[in-house]
Amino acid sequence: MHDYAICDLCDAHEDRLQQGRLQIVEPEYQIYGGRRHFSGPVFTLKVFEDNSLVRSLLEQPGLGRVLVVDGGASRRCALLGGNLAALAADNGWAGLLICGSVRDRQELDAAEVGIRALGLHPRKSTKRGLGGQGDVGTALHFSGVRIRCGDWLYADEDGILISDEPLPPA
């Protein structure tokens, strides 16, 4: 259950939008996963065409967090598929925002987790060794926003917001 609507949050927090404390992610993301609405504190990851670290993080307790993955906007392979979406749901992640591609649409939609990604690609990512390569917990910049660990992400059918702190319901 959610207690917000993105449009209402924007209307109620216009001052925060003007101050840059509330940001709107560019509307280029497709909706996947069994949750259409999701929110939670952000944990960040930066990788490129290697989902080893995505798996490693999703194997850990999510604690209601949202994993935000800067995949360099690659459309050459998927960083998340059905198995990892199920793992995310089982481990208590609220959702994922992936600046990259995903695969296994039916399996993604069956997982009780929110997923936003640029699109679908049938090819799996590479695996560059144990643990993978990338930056965990780093500040990210993509799709017109700056995202840091500890920020809050709110998503519904109308869009995605990034806030520097939890927002009261509008």
mmCIF file of C-alpha atoms in Angstrom:
data_model
loop_
_atom_site.group_PDB
_atom_site.id
_atom_site.type_symbol
_atom_site.label_atom_id
_atom_site.label_comp_id
_atom_site.label_asym_id
_atom_site.label_seq_id
_atom_site.Cartn_x
_atom_site.Cartn_y
_atom_site.Cartn_z
ATOM 1 C CA MET A 1 0.000 0.000 0.000
ATOM 2 C CA HIS A 2 1.260 3.465 -0.796
ATOM 3 C CA ASP A 3 0.225 6.787 0.686
ATOM 4 C CA TYR A 4 1.394 9.142 -2.029
ATOM 5 C CA ALA A 5 0.904 10.094 -5.642
ATOM 6 C CA ILE A 6 3.846 11.560 -7.527
ATOM 7 C CA CYS A 7 1.761 14.409 -8.946
ATOM 8 C CA ASP A 8 0.474 15.307 -5.469
ATOM 9 C CA LEU A 9 3.996 15.189 -4.026
ATOM 10 C CA CYS A 10 5.202 17.584 -6.739
ATOM 11 C CA ASP A 11 2.303 19.962 -6.046
ATOM 12 C CA ALA A 12 2.768 19.826 -2.268
ATOM 13 C CA HIS A 13 6.532 20.296 -2.408
ATOM 14 C CA GLU A 14 7.008 22.926 -5.113
ATOM 15 C CA ASP A 15 9.406 24.795 -2.829
ATOM 16 C CA ARG A 16 11.645 21.710 -2.554
ATOM 17 C CA LEU A 17 11.589 21.340 -6.361
ATOM 18 C CA GLN A 18 12.703 24.978 -6.719
ATOM 19 C CA GLN A 19 15.489 24.425 -4.169
ATOM 20 C CA GLY A 20 16.710 21.254 -5.924
ATOM 21 C CA ARG A 21 15.995 19.170 -2.815
ATOM 22 C CA LEU A 22 13.316 17.265 -4.738
ATOM 23 C CA GLN A 23 14.188 16.157 -8.277
ATOM 24 C CA ILE A 24 12.157 14.644 -11.090
ATOM 25 C CA VAL A 25 13.830 11.814 -13.011
ATOM 26 C CA GLU A 26 13.511 12.309 -16.767
ATOM 27 C CA PRO A 27 10.446 10.391 -18.004
ATOM 28 C CA GLU A 28 12.278 7.770 -20.046
ATOM 29 C CA TYR A 29 11.808 4.699 -17.837
ATOM 30 C CA GLN A 30 9.530 1.742 -18.484
ATOM 31 C CA ILE A 31 7.520 0.097 -15.702
ATOM 32 C CA TYR A 32 8.221 -3.525 -14.781
ATOM 33 C CA GLY A 33 7.776 -5.653 -11.691
ATOM 34 C CA GLY A 34 4.743 -6.539 -9.604
ATOM 35 C CA ARG A 35 4.688 -3.226 -7.712
ATOM 36 C CA ARG A 36 3.546 -0.181 -9.667
ATOM 37 C CA HIS A 37 4.149 2.132 -6.681
ATOM 38 C CA PHE A 38 7.226 1.906 -4.492
ATOM 39 C CA SER A 39 9.412 4.082 -2.349
ATOM 40 C CA GLY A 40 12.304 3.825 0.040
ATOM 41 C CA PRO A 41 15.780 4.973 0.938
ATOM 42 C CA VAL A 42 18.275 4.709 -1.907
ATOM 43 C CA PHE A 43 21.360 2.532 -2.157
ATOM 44 C CA THR A 44 23.522 3.266 -5.207
ATOM 45 C CA LEU A 45 25.615 1.190 -7.572
ATOM 46 C CA LYS A 46 27.509 2.033 -10.757
ATOM 47 C CA VAL A 47 28.373 -0.785 -13.170
ATOM 48 C CA PHE A 48 28.731 -1.281 -16.908
ATOM 49 C CA GLU A 49 27.419 -4.396 -18.668
ATOM 50 C CA ASP A 50 28.304 -6.604 -15.675
ATOM 51 C CA ASN A 51 25.592 -7.470 -13.160
ATOM 52 C CA SER A 52 27.785 -9.370 -10.671
ATOM 53 C CA LEU A 53 27.550 -6.564 -8.112
ATOM 54 C CA VAL A 54 23.804 -6.233 -8.714
ATOM 55 C CA ARG A 55 23.421 -9.880 -7.692
ATOM 56 C CA SER A 56 25.775 -9.455 -4.740
ATOM 57 C CA LEU A 57 23.735 -6.540 -3.361
ATOM 58 C CA LEU A 58 20.355 -8.175 -3.985
ATOM 59 C CA GLU A 59 21.528 -11.233 -2.028
ATOM 60 C CA GLN A 60 21.680 -8.974 1.049
ATOM 61 C CA PRO A 61 18.652 -7.856 3.082
ATOM 62 C CA GLY A 62 16.996 -4.955 1.281
ATOM 63 C CA LEU A 63 15.319 -3.526 4.372
ATOM 64 C CA GLY A 64 12.793 -1.696 2.188
ATOM 65 C CA ARG A 65 15.493 0.115 0.215
ATOM 66 C CA VAL A 66 15.567 0.948 -3.487
ATOM 67 C CA LEU A 67 18.651 -0.116 -5.420
ATOM 68 C CA VAL A 68 19.564 2.549 -7.967
ATOM 69 C CA VAL A 69 21.909 1.252 -10.658
ATOM 70 C CA ASP A 70 23.740 3.480 -13.090
ATOM 71 C CA GLY A 71 24.416 1.075 -15.917
ATOM 72 C CA GLY A 72 25.711 3.767 -18.243
ATOM 73 C CA ALA A 73 22.392 3.688 -20.144
ATOM 74 C CA SER A 74 23.668 0.612 -21.996
ATOM 75 C CA ARG A 75 21.162 -1.048 -24.291
ATOM 76 C CA ARG A 76 23.546 -3.891 -25.250
ATOM 77 C CA CYS A 77 22.645 -6.325 -22.446
ATOM 78 C CA ALA A 78 20.389 -6.686 -19.406
ATOM 79 C CA LEU A 79 21.527 -5.933 -15.862
ATOM 80 C CA LEU A 80 18.486 -7.588 -14.276
ATOM 81 C CA GLY A 81 16.395 -10.607 -15.165
ATOM 82 C CA GLY A 82 13.695 -12.717 -13.591
ATOM 83 C CA ASN A 83 15.947 -14.584 -11.155
ATOM 84 C CA LEU A 84 17.435 -11.396 -9.715
ATOM 85 C CA ALA A 85 14.007 -9.723 -9.525
ATOM 86 C CA ALA A 86 12.717 -12.687 -7.488
ATOM 87 C CA LEU A 87 15.825 -12.472 -5.291
ATOM 88 C CA ALA A 88 15.178 -8.756 -4.709
ATOM 89 C CA ALA A 89 11.569 -9.429 -3.717
ATOM 90 C CA ASP A 90 12.516 -12.328 -1.432
ATOM 91 C CA ASN A 91 15.169 -10.238 0.325
ATOM 92 C CA GLY A 92 12.946 -7.245 1.015
ATOM 93 C CA TRP A 93 14.056 -4.689 -1.569
ATOM 94 C CA ALA A 94 11.243 -2.213 -2.337
ATOM 95 C CA GLY A 95 12.405 -1.604 -5.873
ATOM 96 C CA LEU A 96 15.085 -0.954 -8.446
ATOM 97 C CA LEU A 97 15.798 1.939 -10.778
ATOM 98 C CA ILE A 98 18.148 0.823 -13.542
ATOM 99 C CA CYS A 99 19.715 3.219 -16.017
ATOM 100 C CA GLY A 100 20.116 0.325 -18.426
ATOM 101 C CA SER A 101 18.202 -2.682 -19.703
ATOM 102 C CA VAL A 102 16.391 -5.649 -18.147
ATOM 103 C CA ARG A 103 15.065 -8.954 -19.488
ATOM 104 C CA ASP A 104 12.543 -11.727 -18.765
ATOM 105 C CA ARG A 105 9.500 -9.423 -18.804
ATOM 106 C CA GLN A 106 6.987 -12.001 -17.556
ATOM 107 C CA GLU A 107 9.237 -13.054 -14.690
ATOM 108 C CA LEU A 108 9.936 -9.426 -13.771
ATOM 109 C CA ASP A 109 6.218 -8.684 -13.637
ATOM 110 C CA ALA A 110 5.617 -11.735 -11.426
ATOM 111 C CA ALA A 111 8.132 -10.515 -8.805
ATOM 112 C CA GLU A 112 6.700 -8.460 -5.938
ATOM 113 C CA VAL A 113 9.149 -5.604 -6.397
ATOM 114 C CA GLY A 114 9.040 -2.297 -8.279
ATOM 115 C CA ILE A 115 11.331 -2.020 -11.302
ATOM 116 C CA ARG A 116 12.045 0.879 -13.628
ATOM 117 C CA ALA A 117 14.487 0.502 -16.508
ATOM 118 C CA LEU A 118 15.181 2.067 -19.885
ATOM 119 C CA GLY A 119 13.973 -0.998 -21.761
ATOM 120 C CA LEU A 120 14.286 -4.679 -22.519
ATOM 121 C CA HIS A 121 17.210 -6.589 -23.996
ATOM 122 C CA PRO A 122 17.353 -10.387 -24.320
ATOM 123 C CA ARG A 123 21.112 -10.732 -23.823
ATOM 124 C CA LYS A 124 22.503 -11.374 -20.329
ATOM 125 C CA SER A 125 25.337 -9.252 -18.987
ATOM 126 C CA THR A 126 28.933 -10.360 -18.743
ATOM 127 C CA LYS A 127 30.492 -11.540 -15.491
ATOM 128 C CA ARG A 128 33.964 -10.096 -14.978
ATOM 129 C CA GLY A 129 35.032 -12.118 -12.002
ATOM 130 C CA LEU A 130 34.081 -12.774 -8.416
ATOM 131 C CA GLY A 131 32.303 -9.818 -6.866
ATOM 132 C CA GLY A 132 32.147 -7.891 -10.123
ATOM 133 C CA GLN A 133 33.464 -4.483 -11.054
ATOM 134 C CA GLY A 134 31.841 -1.190 -10.218
ATOM 135 C CA ASP A 135 31.324 1.484 -7.605
ATOM 136 C CA VAL A 136 29.119 0.759 -4.595
ATOM 137 C CA GLY A 137 27.561 3.600 -2.621
ATOM 138 C CA THR A 138 28.832 6.364 -4.895
ATOM 139 C CA ALA A 139 26.925 9.494 -5.955
ATOM 140 C CA LEU A 140 25.286 9.024 -9.350
ATOM 141 C CA HIS A 141 24.317 11.491 -12.073
ATOM 142 C CA PHE A 142 21.937 10.370 -14.827
ATOM 143 C CA SER A 143 18.535 11.175 -16.315
ATOM 144 C CA GLY A 144 18.728 14.780 -15.147
ATOM 145 C CA VAL A 145 19.188 14.019 -11.440
ATOM 146 C CA ARG A 146 21.869 13.552 -8.797
ATOM 147 C CA ILE A 147 21.275 10.502 -6.570
ATOM 148 C CA ARG A 148 23.129 9.616 -3.379
ATOM 149 C CA CYS A 149 22.870 6.817 -0.851
ATOM 150 C CA GLY A 150 20.324 7.845 1.741
ATOM 151 C CA ASP A 151 18.195 9.905 -0.651
ATOM 152 C CA TRP A 152 14.586 8.768 -0.994
ATOM 153 C CA LEU A 153 13.013 7.505 -4.216
ATOM 154 C CA TYR A 154 9.278 7.620 -4.901
ATOM 155 C CA ALA A 155 7.795 5.983 -8.004
ATOM 156 C CA ASP A 156 4.347 5.459 -9.477
ATOM 157 C CA GLU A 157 2.848 5.395 -12.975
ATOM 158 C CA ASP A 158 3.312 9.164 -13.348
ATOM 159 C CA GLY A 159 7.024 9.295 -12.675
ATOM 160 C CA ILE A 160 9.964 9.014 -10.326
ATOM 161 C CA LEU A 161 11.083 11.506 -7.693
ATOM 162 C CA ILE A 162 14.342 11.746 -5.760
ATOM 163 C CA SER A 163 14.240 13.588 -2.436
ATOM 164 C CA ASP A 164 17.082 14.418 -0.049
ATOM 165 C CA GLU A 165 14.846 13.275 2.845
ATOM 166 C CA PRO A 166 11.602 11.338 3.386
ATOM 167 C CA LEU A 167 8.539 13.292 2.301
ATOM 168 C CA PRO A 168 5.354 13.531 4.336
ATOM 169 C CA PRO A 169 2.278 12.341 2.418
ATOM 170 C CA ALA A 170 0.715 15.090 0.285
#
